[in-house]
mmCIF file of C-alpha atoms in Angstrom:
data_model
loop_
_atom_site.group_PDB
_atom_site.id
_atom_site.type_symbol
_atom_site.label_atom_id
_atom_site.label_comp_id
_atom_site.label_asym_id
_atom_site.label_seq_id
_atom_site.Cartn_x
_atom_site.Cartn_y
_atom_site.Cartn_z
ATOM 1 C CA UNK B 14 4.122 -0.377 -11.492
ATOM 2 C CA UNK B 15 5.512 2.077 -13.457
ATOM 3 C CA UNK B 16 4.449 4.645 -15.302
ATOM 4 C CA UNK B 17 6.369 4.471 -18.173
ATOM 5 C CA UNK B 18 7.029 0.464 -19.596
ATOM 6 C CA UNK B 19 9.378 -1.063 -21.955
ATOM 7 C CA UNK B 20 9.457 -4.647 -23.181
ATOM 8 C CA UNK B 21 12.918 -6.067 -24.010
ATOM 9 C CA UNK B 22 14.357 -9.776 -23.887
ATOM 10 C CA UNK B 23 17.518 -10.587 -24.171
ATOM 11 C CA UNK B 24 18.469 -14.308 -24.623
ATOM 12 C CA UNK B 25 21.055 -15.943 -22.678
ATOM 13 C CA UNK B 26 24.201 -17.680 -23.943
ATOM 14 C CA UNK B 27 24.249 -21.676 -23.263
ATOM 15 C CA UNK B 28 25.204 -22.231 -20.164
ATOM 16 C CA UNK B 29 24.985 -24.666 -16.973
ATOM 17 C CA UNK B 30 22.062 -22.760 -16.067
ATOM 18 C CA UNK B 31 20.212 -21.509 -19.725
ATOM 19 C CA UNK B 32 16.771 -20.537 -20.015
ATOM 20 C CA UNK B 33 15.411 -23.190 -21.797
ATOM 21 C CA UNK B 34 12.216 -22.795 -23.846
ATOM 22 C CA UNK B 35 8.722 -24.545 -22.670
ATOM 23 C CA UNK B 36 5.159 -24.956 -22.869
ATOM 24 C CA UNK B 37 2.926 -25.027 -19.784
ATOM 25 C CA UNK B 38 2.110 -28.248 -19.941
ATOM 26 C CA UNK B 39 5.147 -29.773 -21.645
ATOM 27 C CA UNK B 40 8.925 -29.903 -20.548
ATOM 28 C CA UNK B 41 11.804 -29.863 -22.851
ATOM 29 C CA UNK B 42 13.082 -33.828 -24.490
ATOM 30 C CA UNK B 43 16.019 -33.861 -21.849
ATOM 31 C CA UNK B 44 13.804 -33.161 -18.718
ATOM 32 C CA UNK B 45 11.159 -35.922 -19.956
ATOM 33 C CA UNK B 46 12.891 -38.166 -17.196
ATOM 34 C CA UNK B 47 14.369 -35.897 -14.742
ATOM 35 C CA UNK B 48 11.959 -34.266 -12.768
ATOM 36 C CA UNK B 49 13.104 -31.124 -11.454
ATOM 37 C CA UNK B 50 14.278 -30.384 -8.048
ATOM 38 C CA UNK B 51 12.114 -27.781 -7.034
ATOM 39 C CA UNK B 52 8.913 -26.329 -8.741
ATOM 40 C CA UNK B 53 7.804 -22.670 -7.402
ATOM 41 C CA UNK B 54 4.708 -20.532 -8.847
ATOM 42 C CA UNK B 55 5.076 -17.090 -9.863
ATOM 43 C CA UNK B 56 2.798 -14.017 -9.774
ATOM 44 C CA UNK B 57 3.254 -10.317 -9.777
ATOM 45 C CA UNK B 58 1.318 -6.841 -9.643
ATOM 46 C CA UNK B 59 -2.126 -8.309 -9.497
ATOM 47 C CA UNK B 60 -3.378 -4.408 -8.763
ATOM 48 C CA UNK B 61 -6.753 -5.235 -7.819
ATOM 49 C CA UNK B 62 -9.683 -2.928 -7.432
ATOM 50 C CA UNK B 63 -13.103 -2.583 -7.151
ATOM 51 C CA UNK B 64 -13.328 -0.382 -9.989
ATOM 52 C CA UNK B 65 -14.141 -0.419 -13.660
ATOM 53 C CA UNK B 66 -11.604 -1.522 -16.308
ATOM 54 C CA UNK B 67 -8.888 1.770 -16.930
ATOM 55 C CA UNK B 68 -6.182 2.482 -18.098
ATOM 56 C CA UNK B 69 -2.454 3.567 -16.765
ATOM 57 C CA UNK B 70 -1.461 7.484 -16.883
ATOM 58 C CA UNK B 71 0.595 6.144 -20.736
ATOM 59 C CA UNK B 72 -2.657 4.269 -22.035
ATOM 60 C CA UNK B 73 -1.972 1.034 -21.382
ATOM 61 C CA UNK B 74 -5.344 -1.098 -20.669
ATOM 62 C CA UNK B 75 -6.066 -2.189 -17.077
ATOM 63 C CA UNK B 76 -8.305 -4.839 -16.142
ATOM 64 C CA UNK B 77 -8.914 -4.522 -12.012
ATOM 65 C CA UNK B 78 -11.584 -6.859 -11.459
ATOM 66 C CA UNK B 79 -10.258 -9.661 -14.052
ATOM 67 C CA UNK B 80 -7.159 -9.556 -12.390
ATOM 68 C CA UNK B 81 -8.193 -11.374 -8.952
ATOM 69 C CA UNK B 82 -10.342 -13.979 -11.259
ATOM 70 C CA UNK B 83 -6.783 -14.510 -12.962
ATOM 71 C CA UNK B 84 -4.929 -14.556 -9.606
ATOM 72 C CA UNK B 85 -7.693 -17.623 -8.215
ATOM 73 C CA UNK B 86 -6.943 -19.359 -11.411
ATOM 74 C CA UNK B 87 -3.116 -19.204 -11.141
ATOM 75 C CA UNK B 88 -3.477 -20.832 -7.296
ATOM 76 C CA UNK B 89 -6.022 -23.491 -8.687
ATOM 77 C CA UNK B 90 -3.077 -24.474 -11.297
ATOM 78 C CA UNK B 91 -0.588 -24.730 -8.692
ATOM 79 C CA UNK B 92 -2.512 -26.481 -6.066
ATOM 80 C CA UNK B 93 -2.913 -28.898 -9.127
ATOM 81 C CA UNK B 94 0.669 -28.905 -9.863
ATOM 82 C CA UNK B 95 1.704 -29.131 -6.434
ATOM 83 C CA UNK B 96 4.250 -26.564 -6.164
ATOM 84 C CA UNK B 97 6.560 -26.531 -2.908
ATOM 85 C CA UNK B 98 5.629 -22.752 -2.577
ATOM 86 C CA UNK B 99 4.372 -19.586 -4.623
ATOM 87 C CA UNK B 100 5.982 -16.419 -4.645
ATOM 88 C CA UNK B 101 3.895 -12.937 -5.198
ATOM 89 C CA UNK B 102 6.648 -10.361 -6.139
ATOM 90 C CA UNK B 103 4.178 -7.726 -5.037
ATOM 91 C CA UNK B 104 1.583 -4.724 -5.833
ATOM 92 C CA UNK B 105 -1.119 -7.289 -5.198
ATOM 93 C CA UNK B 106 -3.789 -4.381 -4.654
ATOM 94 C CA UNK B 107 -3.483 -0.954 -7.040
ATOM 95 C CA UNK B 108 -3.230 2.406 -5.370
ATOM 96 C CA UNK B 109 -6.700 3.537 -6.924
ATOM 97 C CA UNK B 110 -8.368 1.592 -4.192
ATOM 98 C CA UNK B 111 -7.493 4.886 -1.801
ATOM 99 C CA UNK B 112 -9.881 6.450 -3.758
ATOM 100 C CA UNK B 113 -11.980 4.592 -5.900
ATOM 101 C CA UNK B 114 -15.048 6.968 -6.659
ATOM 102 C CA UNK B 115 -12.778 9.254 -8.419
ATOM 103 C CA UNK B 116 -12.594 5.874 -10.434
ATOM 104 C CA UNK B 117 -15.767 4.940 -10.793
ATOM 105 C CA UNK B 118 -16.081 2.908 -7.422
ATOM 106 C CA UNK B 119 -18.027 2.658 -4.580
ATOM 107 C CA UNK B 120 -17.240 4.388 -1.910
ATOM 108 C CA UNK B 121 -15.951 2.148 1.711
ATOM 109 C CA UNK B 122 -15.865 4.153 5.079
ATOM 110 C CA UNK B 123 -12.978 2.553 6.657
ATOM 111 C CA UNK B 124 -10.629 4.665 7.564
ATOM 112 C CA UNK B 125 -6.789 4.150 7.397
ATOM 113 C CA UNK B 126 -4.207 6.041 9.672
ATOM 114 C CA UNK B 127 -0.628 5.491 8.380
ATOM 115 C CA UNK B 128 2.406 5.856 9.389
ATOM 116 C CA UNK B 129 3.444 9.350 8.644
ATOM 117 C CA UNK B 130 -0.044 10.235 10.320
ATOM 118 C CA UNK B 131 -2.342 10.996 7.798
ATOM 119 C CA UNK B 132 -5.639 9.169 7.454
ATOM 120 C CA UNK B 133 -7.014 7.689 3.970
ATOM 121 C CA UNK B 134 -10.872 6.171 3.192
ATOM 122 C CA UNK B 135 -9.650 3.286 1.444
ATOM 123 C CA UNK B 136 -10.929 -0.070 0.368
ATOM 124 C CA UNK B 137 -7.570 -1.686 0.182
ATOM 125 C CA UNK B 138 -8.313 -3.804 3.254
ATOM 126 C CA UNK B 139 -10.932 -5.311 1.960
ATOM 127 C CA UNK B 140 -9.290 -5.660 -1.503
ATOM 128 C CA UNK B 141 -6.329 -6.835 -0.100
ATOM 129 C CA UNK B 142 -8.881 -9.387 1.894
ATOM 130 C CA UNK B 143 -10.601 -10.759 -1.297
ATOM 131 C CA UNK B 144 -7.568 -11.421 -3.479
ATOM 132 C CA UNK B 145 -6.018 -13.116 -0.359
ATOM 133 C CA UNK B 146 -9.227 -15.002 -0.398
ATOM 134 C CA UNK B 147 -8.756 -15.897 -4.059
ATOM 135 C CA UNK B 148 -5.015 -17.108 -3.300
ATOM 136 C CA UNK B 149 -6.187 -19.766 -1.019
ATOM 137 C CA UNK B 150 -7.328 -22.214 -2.825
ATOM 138 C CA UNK B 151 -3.663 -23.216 -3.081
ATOM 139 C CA UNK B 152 -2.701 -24.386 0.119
ATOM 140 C CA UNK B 153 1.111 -24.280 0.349
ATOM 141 C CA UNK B 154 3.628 -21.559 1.527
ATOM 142 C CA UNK B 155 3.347 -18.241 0.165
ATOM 143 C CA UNK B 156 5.642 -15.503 0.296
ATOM 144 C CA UNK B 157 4.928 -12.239 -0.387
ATOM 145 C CA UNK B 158 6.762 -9.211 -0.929
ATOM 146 C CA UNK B 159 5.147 -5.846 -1.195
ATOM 147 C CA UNK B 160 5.397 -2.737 -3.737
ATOM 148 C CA UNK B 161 4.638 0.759 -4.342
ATOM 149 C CA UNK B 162 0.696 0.126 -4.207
ATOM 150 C CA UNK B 163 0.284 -1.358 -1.212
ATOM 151 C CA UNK B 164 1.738 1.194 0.621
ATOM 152 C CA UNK B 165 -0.456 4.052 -1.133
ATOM 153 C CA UNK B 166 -3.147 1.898 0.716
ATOM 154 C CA UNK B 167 -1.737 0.280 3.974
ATOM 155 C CA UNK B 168 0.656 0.876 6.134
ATOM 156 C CA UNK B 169 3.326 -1.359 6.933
ATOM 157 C CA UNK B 170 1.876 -3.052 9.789
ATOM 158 C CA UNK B 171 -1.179 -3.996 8.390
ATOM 159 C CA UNK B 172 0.704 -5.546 5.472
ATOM 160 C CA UNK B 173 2.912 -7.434 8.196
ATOM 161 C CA UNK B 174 -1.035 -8.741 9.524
ATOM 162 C CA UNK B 175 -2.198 -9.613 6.287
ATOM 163 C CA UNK B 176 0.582 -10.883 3.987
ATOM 164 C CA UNK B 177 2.552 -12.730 6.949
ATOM 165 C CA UNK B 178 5.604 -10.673 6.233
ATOM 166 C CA UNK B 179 8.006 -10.614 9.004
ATOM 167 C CA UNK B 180 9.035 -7.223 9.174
ATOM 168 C CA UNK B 181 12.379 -6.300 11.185
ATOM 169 C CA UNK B 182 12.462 -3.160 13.433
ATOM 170 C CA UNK B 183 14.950 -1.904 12.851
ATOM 171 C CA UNK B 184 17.459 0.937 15.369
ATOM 172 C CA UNK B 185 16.004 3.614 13.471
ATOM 173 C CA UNK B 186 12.160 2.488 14.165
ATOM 174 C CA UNK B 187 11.700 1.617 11.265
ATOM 175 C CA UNK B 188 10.023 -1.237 9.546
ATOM 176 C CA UNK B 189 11.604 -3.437 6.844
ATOM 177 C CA UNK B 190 10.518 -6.420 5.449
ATOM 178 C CA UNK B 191 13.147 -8.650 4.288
ATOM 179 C CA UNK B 192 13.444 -12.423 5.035
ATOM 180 C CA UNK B 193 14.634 -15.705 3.825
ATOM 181 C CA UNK B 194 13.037 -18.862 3.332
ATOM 182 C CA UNK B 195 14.197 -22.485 3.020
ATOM 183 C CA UNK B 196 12.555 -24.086 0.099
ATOM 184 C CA UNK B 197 10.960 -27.947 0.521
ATOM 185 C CA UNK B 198 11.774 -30.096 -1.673
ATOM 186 C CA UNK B 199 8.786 -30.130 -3.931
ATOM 187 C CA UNK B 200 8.716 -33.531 -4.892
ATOM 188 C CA UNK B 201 9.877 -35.624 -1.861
ATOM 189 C CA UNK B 202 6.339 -36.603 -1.351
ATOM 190 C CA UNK B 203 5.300 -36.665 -5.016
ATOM 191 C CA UNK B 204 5.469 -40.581 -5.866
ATOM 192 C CA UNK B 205 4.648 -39.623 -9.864
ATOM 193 C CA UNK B 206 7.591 -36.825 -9.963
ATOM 194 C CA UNK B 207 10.115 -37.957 -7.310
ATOM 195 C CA UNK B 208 13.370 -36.353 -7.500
ATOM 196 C CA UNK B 209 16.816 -37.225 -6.011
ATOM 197 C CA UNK B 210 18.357 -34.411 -6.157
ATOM 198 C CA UNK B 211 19.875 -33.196 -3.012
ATOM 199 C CA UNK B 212 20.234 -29.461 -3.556
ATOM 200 C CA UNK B 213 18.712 -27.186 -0.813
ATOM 201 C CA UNK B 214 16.799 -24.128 -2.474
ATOM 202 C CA UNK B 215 16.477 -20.969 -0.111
ATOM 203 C CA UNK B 216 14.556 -18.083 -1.360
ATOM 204 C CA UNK B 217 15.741 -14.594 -0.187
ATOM 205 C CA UNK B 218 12.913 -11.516 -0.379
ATOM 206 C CA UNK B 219 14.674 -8.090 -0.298
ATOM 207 C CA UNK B 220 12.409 -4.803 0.557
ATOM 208 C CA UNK B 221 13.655 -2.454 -2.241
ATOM 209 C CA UNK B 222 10.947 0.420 -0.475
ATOM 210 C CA UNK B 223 13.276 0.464 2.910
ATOM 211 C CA UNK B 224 14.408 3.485 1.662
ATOM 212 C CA UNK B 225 11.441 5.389 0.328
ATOM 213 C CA UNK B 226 8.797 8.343 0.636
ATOM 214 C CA UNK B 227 6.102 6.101 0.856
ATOM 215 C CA UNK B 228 4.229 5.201 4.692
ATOM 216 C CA UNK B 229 7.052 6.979 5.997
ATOM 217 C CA UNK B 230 6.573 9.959 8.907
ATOM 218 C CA UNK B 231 7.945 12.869 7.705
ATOM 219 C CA UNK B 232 8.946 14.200 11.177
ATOM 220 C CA UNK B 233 10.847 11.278 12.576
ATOM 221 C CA UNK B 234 11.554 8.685 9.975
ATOM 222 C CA UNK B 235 15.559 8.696 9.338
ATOM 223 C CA UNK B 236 14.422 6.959 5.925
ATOM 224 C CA UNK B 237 12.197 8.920 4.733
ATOM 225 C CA UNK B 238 14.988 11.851 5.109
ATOM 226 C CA UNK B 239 17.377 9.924 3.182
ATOM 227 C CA UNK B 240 14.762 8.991 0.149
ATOM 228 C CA UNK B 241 14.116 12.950 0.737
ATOM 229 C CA UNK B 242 17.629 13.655 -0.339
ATOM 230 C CA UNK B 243 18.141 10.838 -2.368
ATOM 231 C CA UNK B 244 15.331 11.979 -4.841
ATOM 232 C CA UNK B 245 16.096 15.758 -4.520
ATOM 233 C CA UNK B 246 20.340 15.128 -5.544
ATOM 234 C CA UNK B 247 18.959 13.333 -8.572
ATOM 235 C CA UNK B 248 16.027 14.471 -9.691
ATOM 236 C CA UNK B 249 15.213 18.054 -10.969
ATOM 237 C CA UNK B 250 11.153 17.670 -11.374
ATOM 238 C CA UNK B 251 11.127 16.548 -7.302
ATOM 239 C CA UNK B 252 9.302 17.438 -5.291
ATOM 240 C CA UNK B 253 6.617 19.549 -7.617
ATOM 241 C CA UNK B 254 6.676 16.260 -10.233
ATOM 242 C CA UNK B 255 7.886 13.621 -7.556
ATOM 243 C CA UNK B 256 6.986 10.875 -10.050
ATOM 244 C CA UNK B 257 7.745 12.446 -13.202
ATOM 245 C CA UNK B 258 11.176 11.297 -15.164
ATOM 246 C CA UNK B 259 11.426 14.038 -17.389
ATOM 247 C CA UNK B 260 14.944 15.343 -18.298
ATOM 248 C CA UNK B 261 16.532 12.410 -16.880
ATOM 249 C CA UNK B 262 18.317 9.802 -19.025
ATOM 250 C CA UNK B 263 19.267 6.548 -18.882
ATOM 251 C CA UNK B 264 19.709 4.501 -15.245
ATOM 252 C CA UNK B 265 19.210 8.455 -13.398
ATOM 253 C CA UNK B 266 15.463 7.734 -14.892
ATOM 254 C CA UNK B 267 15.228 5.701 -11.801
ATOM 255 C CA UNK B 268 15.143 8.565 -9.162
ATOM 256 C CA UNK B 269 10.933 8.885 -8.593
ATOM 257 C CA UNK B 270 8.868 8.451 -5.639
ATOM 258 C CA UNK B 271 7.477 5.548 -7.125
ATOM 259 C CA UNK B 272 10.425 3.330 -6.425
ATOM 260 C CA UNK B 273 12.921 2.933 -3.581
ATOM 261 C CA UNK B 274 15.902 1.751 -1.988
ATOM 262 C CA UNK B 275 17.809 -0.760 0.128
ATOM 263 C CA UNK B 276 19.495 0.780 3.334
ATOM 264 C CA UNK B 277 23.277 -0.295 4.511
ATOM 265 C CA UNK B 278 21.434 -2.418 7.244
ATOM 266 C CA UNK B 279 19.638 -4.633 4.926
ATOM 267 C CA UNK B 280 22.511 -4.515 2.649
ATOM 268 C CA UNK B 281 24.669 -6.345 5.414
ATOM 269 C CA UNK B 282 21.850 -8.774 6.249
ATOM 270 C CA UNK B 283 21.903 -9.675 2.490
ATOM 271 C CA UNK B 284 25.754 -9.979 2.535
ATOM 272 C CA UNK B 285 25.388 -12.482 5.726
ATOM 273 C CA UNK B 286 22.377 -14.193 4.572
ATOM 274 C CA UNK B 287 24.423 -15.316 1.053
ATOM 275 C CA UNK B 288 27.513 -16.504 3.249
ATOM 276 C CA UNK B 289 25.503 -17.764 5.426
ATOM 277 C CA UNK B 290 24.260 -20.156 2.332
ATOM 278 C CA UNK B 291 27.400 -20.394 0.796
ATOM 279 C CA UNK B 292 28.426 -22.209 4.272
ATOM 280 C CA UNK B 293 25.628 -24.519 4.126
ATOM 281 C CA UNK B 294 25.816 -24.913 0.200
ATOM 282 C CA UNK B 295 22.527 -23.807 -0.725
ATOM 283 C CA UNK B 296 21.657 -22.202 -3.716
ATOM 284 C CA UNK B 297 19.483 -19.412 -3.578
ATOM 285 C CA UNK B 298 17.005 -17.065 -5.457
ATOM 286 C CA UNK B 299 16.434 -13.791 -4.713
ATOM 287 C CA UNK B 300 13.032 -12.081 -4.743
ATOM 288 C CA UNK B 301 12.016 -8.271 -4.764
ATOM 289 C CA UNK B 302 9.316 -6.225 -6.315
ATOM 290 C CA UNK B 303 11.706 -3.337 -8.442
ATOM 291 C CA UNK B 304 14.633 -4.874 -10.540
ATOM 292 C CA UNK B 305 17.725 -5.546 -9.426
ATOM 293 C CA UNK B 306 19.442 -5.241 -13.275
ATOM 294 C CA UNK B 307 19.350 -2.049 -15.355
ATOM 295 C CA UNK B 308 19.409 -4.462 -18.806
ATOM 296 C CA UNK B 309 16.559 -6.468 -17.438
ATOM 297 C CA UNK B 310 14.011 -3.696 -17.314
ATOM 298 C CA UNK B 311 12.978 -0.016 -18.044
ATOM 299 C CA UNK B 312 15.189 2.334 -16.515
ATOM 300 C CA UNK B 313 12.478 4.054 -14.110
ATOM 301 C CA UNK B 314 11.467 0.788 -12.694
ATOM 302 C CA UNK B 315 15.355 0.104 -10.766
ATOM 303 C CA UNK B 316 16.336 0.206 -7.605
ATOM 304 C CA UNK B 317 17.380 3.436 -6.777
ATOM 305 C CA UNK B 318 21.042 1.961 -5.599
ATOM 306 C CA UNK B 319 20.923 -1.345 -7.947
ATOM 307 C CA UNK B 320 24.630 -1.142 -7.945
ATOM 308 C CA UNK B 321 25.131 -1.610 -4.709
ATOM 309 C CA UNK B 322 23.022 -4.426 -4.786
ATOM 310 C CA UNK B 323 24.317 -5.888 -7.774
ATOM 311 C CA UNK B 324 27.826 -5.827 -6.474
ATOM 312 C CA UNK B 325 26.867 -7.803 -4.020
ATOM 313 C CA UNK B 326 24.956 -10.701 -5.756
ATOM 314 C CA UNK B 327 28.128 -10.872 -8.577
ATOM 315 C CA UNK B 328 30.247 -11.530 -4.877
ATOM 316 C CA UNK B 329 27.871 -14.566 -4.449
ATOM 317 C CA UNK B 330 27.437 -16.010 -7.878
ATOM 318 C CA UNK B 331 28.533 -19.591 -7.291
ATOM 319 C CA UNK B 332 25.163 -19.598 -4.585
ATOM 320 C CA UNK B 333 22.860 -17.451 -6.433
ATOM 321 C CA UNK B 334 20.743 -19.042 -9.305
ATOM 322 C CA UNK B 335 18.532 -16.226 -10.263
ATOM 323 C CA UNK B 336 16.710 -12.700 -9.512
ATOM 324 C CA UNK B 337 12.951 -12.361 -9.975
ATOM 325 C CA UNK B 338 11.133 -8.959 -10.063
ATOM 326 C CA UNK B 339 7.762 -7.356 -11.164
ATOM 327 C CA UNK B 340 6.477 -3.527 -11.099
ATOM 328 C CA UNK B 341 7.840 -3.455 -14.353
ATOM 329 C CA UNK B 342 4.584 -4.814 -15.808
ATOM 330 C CA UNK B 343 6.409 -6.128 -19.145
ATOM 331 C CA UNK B 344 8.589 -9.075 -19.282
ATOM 332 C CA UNK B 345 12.608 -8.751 -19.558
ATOM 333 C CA UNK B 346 15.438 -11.173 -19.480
ATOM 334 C CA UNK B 347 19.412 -10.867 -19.134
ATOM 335 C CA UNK B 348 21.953 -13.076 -18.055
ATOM 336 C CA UNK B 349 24.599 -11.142 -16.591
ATOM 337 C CA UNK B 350 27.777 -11.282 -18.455
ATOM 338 C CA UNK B 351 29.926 -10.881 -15.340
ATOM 339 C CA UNK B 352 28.172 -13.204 -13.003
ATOM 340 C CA UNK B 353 25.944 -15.380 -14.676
ATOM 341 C CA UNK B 354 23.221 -14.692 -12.804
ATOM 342 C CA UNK B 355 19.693 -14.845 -14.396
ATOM 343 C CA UNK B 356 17.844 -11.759 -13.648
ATOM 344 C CA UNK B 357 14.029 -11.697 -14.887
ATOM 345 C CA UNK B 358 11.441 -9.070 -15.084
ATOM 346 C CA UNK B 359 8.599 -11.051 -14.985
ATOM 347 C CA UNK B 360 4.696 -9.926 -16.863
ATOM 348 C CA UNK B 361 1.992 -8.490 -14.525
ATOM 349 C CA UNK B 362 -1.097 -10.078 -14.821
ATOM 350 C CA UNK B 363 -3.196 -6.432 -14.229
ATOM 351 C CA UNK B 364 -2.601 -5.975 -18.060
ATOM 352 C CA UNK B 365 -4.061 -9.024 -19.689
ATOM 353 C CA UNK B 366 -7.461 -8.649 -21.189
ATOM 354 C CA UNK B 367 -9.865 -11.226 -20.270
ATOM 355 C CA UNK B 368 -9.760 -14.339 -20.657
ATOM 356 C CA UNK B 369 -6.043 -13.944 -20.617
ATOM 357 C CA UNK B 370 -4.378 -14.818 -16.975
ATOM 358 C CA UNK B 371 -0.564 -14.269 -16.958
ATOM 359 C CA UNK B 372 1.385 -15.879 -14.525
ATOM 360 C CA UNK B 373 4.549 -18.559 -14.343
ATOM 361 C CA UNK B 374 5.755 -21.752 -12.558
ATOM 362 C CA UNK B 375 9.574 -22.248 -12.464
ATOM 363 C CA UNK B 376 11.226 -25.542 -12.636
ATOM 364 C CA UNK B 377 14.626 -25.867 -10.889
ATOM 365 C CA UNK B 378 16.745 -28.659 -12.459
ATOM 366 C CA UNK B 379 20.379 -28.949 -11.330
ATOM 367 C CA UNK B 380 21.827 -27.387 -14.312
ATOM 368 C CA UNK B 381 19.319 -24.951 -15.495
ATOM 369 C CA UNK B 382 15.764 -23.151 -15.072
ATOM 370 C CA UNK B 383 13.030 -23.938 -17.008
ATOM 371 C CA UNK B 384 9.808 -21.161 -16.823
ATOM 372 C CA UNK B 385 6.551 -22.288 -17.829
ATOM 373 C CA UNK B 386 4.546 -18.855 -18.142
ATOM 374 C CA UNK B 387 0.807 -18.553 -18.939
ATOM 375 C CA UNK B 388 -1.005 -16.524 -20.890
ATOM 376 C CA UNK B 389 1.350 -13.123 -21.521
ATOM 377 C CA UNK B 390 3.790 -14.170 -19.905
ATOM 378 C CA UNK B 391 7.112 -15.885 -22.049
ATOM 379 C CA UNK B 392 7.796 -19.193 -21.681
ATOM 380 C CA UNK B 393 12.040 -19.134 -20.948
#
């Protein structure tokens, strides 16, 4: 999440790929016939906790428990649907789970030791546990990815036990979790929605908090040193206001300790990974918790080097389709004039008042993407 939110859509020229608009339960007149290729579900920043309905540090309304009754309900829909796989762009538990009688919560005695040493009471195990728990009813792949919240919770370990990410170790001994996935075809087996398309689908999930504060020792961690200076060339308010904006403006807004960035090690793993595809023609989506596109989001919700990153995706556009991302909490949309890449900021469900569950599942056709959000989250 972020602490400060802006909601902005911009619409997409026609093009072989256009958002096209949809209803949940309806495709557009020229799909009625053409199943698509690959259907994937969609859910971000569930921020679960044990605690009473809040709000964020600007106001807006939080809804902790209703958002794991909304996060069964989206895996009950695509277990119906059938999906191929779901995709949770992260912050699945909310950091107030470290200490949730300050919120209103009961108090759990388990006892967390992360990485940087120090040790935290904190429920988020068992939080982390019950929305898990919630997510199973569907029974296909998911992939996770993991945000700011988890890791004022868990360290990175744990989250490698419980969300099945497969976390690289890397020369610096560090751990980053970024992977790739080959997408099934969804409807191979589906004798009502068959498809013949022969496109291969591979889903790519960066770590945007490799380089970070966050679960990081202090004393040892070469990563943690380089967030250090990172944050303190480009932010005046660090470290006294670490989280705190103020003074900045525009894209320089991103530079908090609530967001990250993406080291030159994954950066060359993401470079290898696309021609790796390109080789093999797949197309491919790319996954990550911050946003990837400065006019697809607020500016204190980016990646901390986004250009970097987005250099490289513009070098791959005839393989990448689109860019997902959450911690943004409100939606956002651009097609990027240079590459044609669709980048989306997609709606948390944390936010939506009961009985409101907000979540998405994304048809890919061979010429476009259709995205069939529920409740707050847009239809594209």
């Amino acid at each position: 999440m972020s602490p400060q939110q802006h909601q902005h859509h911009h619409r997409s020229s026609s093009s072989s790929l256009t958002a096209h608009q949809s209803n949940s339960n309806s495709t557009s007149d020229d799909n009625t016939n053409t199943p698509p290729a690959y259907t994937f579900g969609l859910l971000t920043d569930i921020q679960h906790a044990p605690i009473p309905d809040g709000h964020s540090f600007t106001g807006n309304a939080r809804y902790y428990r209703h958002a794991m009754e909304a996060a069964a309900s989206a895996a009950q829909h695509f277990q119906e649907e059938r999906v191929n796989c779901v995709v949770n762009l992260g912050d699945i538990i909310d950091g107030k789970c470290a200490d949730v009688q300050r919120w209103g919560g009961e108090v759990d005695t388990k006892e967390e030791t992360q990485s940087n040493g120090d040790k935290i009471i904190s429920v988020g195990h068992d939080a982390i546990d019950n929305v898990l728990q919630a997510l199973s009813v569907y029974s296909g792949k998911i992939l996770h990815t993991y945000g700011n919240h988890e890791l004022y919770n868990l360290s990175r370990d744990r989250l490698a036990e419980k969300l099945n990410i497969p976390f690289t170790l890397e020369d610096t001994g560090d751990l980053v979790g970024y992977y790739t996935h080959l997408i099934e075809n969804c409807n191979q087996n589906n004798e009502e929605h068959s498809s013949s398309s022969s496109m291969k689908l591979r889903a790519l999930v960066l770590d945007t908090y490799d380089l970070c504060l966050l679960d990081r020792c202090p004393d040892s961690s070469h990563k943690r040193h380089r967030a250090h200076e990172i944050l303190s060339a480009n932010n005046h308010n660090y470290p006294h206001e670490e989280n705190s904006p103020e003074g900045l403006e525009g894209t320089n807004r991103r530079f908090v300790a609530f967001n990250g960035g993406i080291d030159e090690p994954q950066l060359e793993w993401l470079r290898c990974s696309l021609e790796m595809a390109r080789e093999n023609e797949e197309k491919v989506i790319v996954f990550s918790h911050q946003p990837i596109h400065p006019d697809s989001t607020w500016p204190t919700c980016l990646v901390w080097n986004y250009d970097e990153v987005l250099d490289i995706l513009r070098s791959y556009k005839d393989v990448i389709i689109a860019s997902f991302s959450g911690h943004a909490h409100k939606g956002g949309y651009v097609r990027d004039e240079e590459s044609g890449i669709h980048f989306r900021s997609v709606e948390a469900i944390l936010e939506s008042s009961p009985p409101i569950k907000t979540y998405a599942m994304v048809d890919v056709f061979e010429d476009k993407l259709v995205i069939r959000g529920e409740g707050d989250c847009l239809s594209d």
